[in-house]
Amino acid sequence: MIFLDSWVWLEYVFSGEKTEAAEAVIQRANTADTGGLIAPTVITEVSYRVRRVEDNATATETVQAIHDFEYIESLPLVDEIAEYAAELRAEYYDPGERELSYADAIHLATAIVHDDCDALYTGDPDFGGIDGIDGIETVVL
């Protein structure tokens, strides 16, 4: 199973420079063999950015499209993940170098806590140098 960071979805929705790579990761995640994982904060970030760039209707459609993928699941944010995210952010946040946001820390913690997840896909450079934590490969597209 692979975690799909907000960056992957936004790159795909807005047809960025790495749209093809983002689409390939989404399609791979949406298979019974691999499976995909997101956290509620992915929905928050994607919905917010699409509302800011496009409009409310497009944001609603985008979120619905994410939920419609058969093999991509959302793991609820629970206290265990939130506390672990705080630990990860405290350890890996480096002002001016690696500004790991709270949402990014939640995404990483969610990927680590889920027993079947083995990789987190993103394009966010703030994940650079964070790899191999509890068996999670961090792939920066």
mmCIF file of C-alpha atoms in Angstrom:
data_model
loop_
_atom_site.group_PDB
_atom_site.id
_atom_site.type_symbol
_atom_site.label_atom_id
_atom_site.label_comp_id
_atom_site.label_asym_id
_atom_site.label_seq_id
_atom_site.Cartn_x
_atom_site.Cartn_y
_atom_site.Cartn_z
ATOM 1 C CA MET A 1 0.000 0.000 0.000
ATOM 2 C CA ILE A 2 1.212 3.521 -0.756
ATOM 3 C CA PHE A 3 0.348 6.843 0.849
ATOM 4 C CA LEU A 4 -0.555 9.633 -1.578
ATOM 5 C CA ASP A 5 0.425 13.032 -0.195
ATOM 6 C CA SER A 6 -1.654 16.106 -1.082
ATOM 7 C CA TRP A 7 1.046 17.154 -3.531
ATOM 8 C CA VAL A 8 0.312 14.131 -5.738
ATOM 9 C CA TRP A 9 -3.381 15.017 -6.001
ATOM 10 C CA LEU A 10 -2.754 18.723 -6.584
ATOM 11 C CA GLU A 11 -0.151 18.022 -9.244
ATOM 12 C CA TYR A 12 -2.658 15.807 -11.022
ATOM 13 C CA VAL A 13 -5.630 18.191 -10.668
ATOM 14 C CA PHE A 14 -3.705 21.282 -11.766
ATOM 15 C CA SER A 15 -1.697 19.576 -14.534
ATOM 16 C CA GLY A 16 1.678 20.497 -13.124
ATOM 17 C CA GLU A 17 5.104 19.570 -14.435
ATOM 18 C CA LYS A 18 4.868 16.072 -12.965
ATOM 19 C CA THR A 19 1.246 15.322 -13.870
ATOM 20 C CA GLU A 20 2.105 12.072 -15.630
ATOM 21 C CA ALA A 21 4.071 10.799 -12.629
ATOM 22 C CA ALA A 22 1.252 11.805 -10.267
ATOM 23 C CA GLU A 23 -1.333 10.084 -12.450
ATOM 24 C CA ALA A 24 0.770 6.921 -12.622
ATOM 25 C CA VAL A 25 1.082 6.793 -8.819
ATOM 26 C CA ILE A 26 -2.674 7.356 -8.374
ATOM 27 C CA GLN A 27 -3.475 4.606 -10.887
ATOM 28 C CA ARG A 28 -1.009 2.240 -9.210
ATOM 29 C CA ALA A 29 -2.547 2.975 -5.805
ATOM 30 C CA ASN A 30 -6.014 2.279 -7.156
ATOM 31 C CA THR A 31 -5.347 -1.418 -7.683
ATOM 32 C CA ALA A 32 -6.140 -4.406 -5.508
ATOM 33 C CA ASP A 33 -2.470 -5.437 -5.649
ATOM 34 C CA THR A 34 -1.104 -2.152 -4.284
ATOM 35 C CA GLY A 35 -3.825 -0.043 -2.671
ATOM 36 C CA GLY A 36 -3.678 3.580 -1.659
ATOM 37 C CA LEU A 37 -3.895 5.499 1.586
ATOM 38 C CA ILE A 38 -4.692 9.102 2.475
ATOM 39 C CA ALA A 39 -5.433 11.010 5.670
ATOM 40 C CA PRO A 40 -8.219 13.546 6.256
ATOM 41 C CA THR A 41 -5.599 16.299 6.034
ATOM 42 C CA VAL A 42 -5.080 15.370 2.373
ATOM 43 C CA ILE A 43 -8.746 16.148 1.780
ATOM 44 C CA THR A 44 -8.358 19.420 3.713
ATOM 45 C CA GLU A 45 -5.337 20.571 1.699
ATOM 46 C CA VAL A 46 -6.722 19.522 -1.689
ATOM 47 C CA SER A 47 -10.144 21.024 -1.046
ATOM 48 C CA TYR A 48 -8.656 24.304 0.170
ATOM 49 C CA ARG A 49 -6.236 24.712 -2.750
ATOM 50 C CA VAL A 50 -8.842 23.827 -5.383
ATOM 51 C CA ARG A 51 -11.293 26.319 -3.808
ATOM 52 C CA ARG A 52 -8.621 29.036 -3.913
ATOM 53 C CA VAL A 53 -7.560 28.361 -7.502
ATOM 54 C CA GLU A 54 -10.864 27.238 -9.023
ATOM 55 C CA ASP A 55 -14.150 27.368 -7.073
ATOM 56 C CA ASN A 56 -16.276 25.564 -4.475
ATOM 57 C CA ALA A 57 -18.016 23.304 -6.984
ATOM 58 C CA THR A 58 -14.720 22.109 -8.446
ATOM 59 C CA ALA A 59 -13.358 21.468 -4.948
ATOM 60 C CA THR A 60 -16.407 19.388 -4.088
ATOM 61 C CA GLU A 61 -16.074 17.402 -7.322
ATOM 62 C CA THR A 62 -12.363 16.840 -6.701
ATOM 63 C CA VAL A 63 -12.921 15.522 -3.177
ATOM 64 C CA GLN A 64 -15.706 13.256 -4.431
ATOM 65 C CA ALA A 65 -13.407 11.939 -7.162
ATOM 66 C CA ILE A 66 -10.770 11.069 -4.550
ATOM 67 C CA HIS A 67 -13.375 9.208 -2.484
ATOM 68 C CA ASP A 68 -14.608 7.363 -5.578
ATOM 69 C CA PHE A 69 -11.323 5.502 -6.109
ATOM 70 C CA GLU A 70 -12.110 1.925 -5.150
ATOM 71 C CA TYR A 71 -8.763 0.941 -3.665
ATOM 72 C CA ILE A 72 -7.742 4.213 -2.001
ATOM 73 C CA GLU A 73 -8.785 4.483 1.634
ATOM 74 C CA SER A 74 -8.728 7.310 4.158
ATOM 75 C CA LEU A 75 -7.420 6.451 7.601
ATOM 76 C CA PRO A 76 -9.062 8.601 10.303
ATOM 77 C CA LEU A 77 -6.866 10.920 12.312
ATOM 78 C CA VAL A 78 -6.804 9.496 15.826
ATOM 79 C CA ASP A 79 -4.864 10.574 18.906
ATOM 80 C CA GLU A 80 -2.127 7.956 18.373
ATOM 81 C CA ILE A 81 -1.370 9.320 14.902
ATOM 82 C CA ALA A 82 -1.601 12.945 16.052
ATOM 83 C CA GLU A 83 0.871 12.373 18.896
ATOM 84 C CA TYR A 84 3.257 10.483 16.637
ATOM 85 C CA ALA A 85 3.008 13.275 14.036
ATOM 86 C CA ALA A 86 4.039 15.789 16.701
ATOM 87 C CA GLU A 87 7.082 13.645 17.549
ATOM 88 C CA LEU A 88 8.041 13.360 13.879
ATOM 89 C CA ARG A 89 7.651 17.097 13.296
ATOM 90 C CA ALA A 90 9.757 17.886 16.359
ATOM 91 C CA GLU A 91 12.476 15.536 15.125
ATOM 92 C CA TYR A 92 12.537 16.456 11.427
ATOM 93 C CA TYR A 93 11.484 20.114 11.285
ATOM 94 C CA ASP A 94 14.485 22.277 10.490
ATOM 95 C CA PRO A 95 13.704 25.982 9.899
ATOM 96 C CA GLY A 96 14.895 27.147 6.502
ATOM 97 C CA GLU A 97 15.988 23.637 5.538
ATOM 98 C CA ARG A 98 13.145 21.140 5.985
ATOM 99 C CA GLU A 99 9.973 22.864 7.092
ATOM 100 C CA LEU A 100 7.850 19.785 7.629
ATOM 101 C CA SER A 101 4.304 21.076 8.164
ATOM 102 C CA TYR A 102 1.826 19.645 10.634
ATOM 103 C CA ALA A 103 -0.129 18.144 7.714
ATOM 104 C CA ASP A 104 3.019 16.555 6.292
ATOM 105 C CA ALA A 105 3.879 15.115 9.701
ATOM 106 C CA ILE A 106 0.347 13.686 9.935
ATOM 107 C CA HIS A 107 0.749 12.129 6.486
ATOM 108 C CA LEU A 108 4.046 10.531 7.438
ATOM 109 C CA ALA A 109 2.685 9.276 10.773
ATOM 110 C CA THR A 110 -0.398 7.850 9.053
ATOM 111 C CA ALA A 111 1.757 5.978 6.549
ATOM 112 C CA ILE A 112 3.969 4.580 9.299
ATOM 113 C CA VAL A 113 1.113 3.530 11.594
ATOM 114 C CA HIS A 114 -0.776 1.671 8.860
ATOM 115 C CA ASP A 115 0.654 -1.871 8.880
ATOM 116 C CA ASP A 116 0.234 -2.428 5.139
ATOM 117 C CA CYS A 117 1.762 0.859 3.963
ATOM 118 C CA ASP A 118 5.363 0.765 2.755
ATOM 119 C CA ALA A 119 5.826 4.061 0.873
ATOM 120 C CA LEU A 120 4.759 7.704 0.889
ATOM 121 C CA TYR A 121 4.632 9.471 -2.488
ATOM 122 C CA THR A 122 4.991 13.231 -2.704
ATOM 123 C CA GLY A 123 6.678 15.996 -4.642
ATOM 124 C CA ASP A 124 7.148 18.154 -1.578
ATOM 125 C CA PRO A 125 10.867 18.857 -1.051
ATOM 126 C CA ASP A 126 10.264 19.082 2.709
ATOM 127 C CA PHE A 127 10.180 15.276 2.708
ATOM 128 C CA GLY A 128 13.721 15.178 1.311
ATOM 129 C CA GLY A 129 16.106 13.283 3.536
ATOM 130 C CA ILE A 130 13.290 11.612 5.469
ATOM 131 C CA ASP A 131 13.379 8.008 4.361
ATOM 132 C CA GLY A 132 13.269 4.599 5.905
ATOM 133 C CA ILE A 133 11.494 5.594 9.110
ATOM 134 C CA ASP A 134 9.888 2.414 10.439
ATOM 135 C CA GLY A 135 10.031 0.814 6.998
ATOM 136 C CA ILE A 136 8.382 3.660 5.039
ATOM 137 C CA GLU A 137 10.123 4.662 1.850
ATOM 138 C CA THR A 138 9.612 8.349 1.036
ATOM 139 C CA VAL A 139 9.443 8.865 -2.729
ATOM 140 C CA VAL A 140 9.775 12.460 -3.916
ATOM 141 C CA LEU A 141 8.594 12.588 -7.533
#
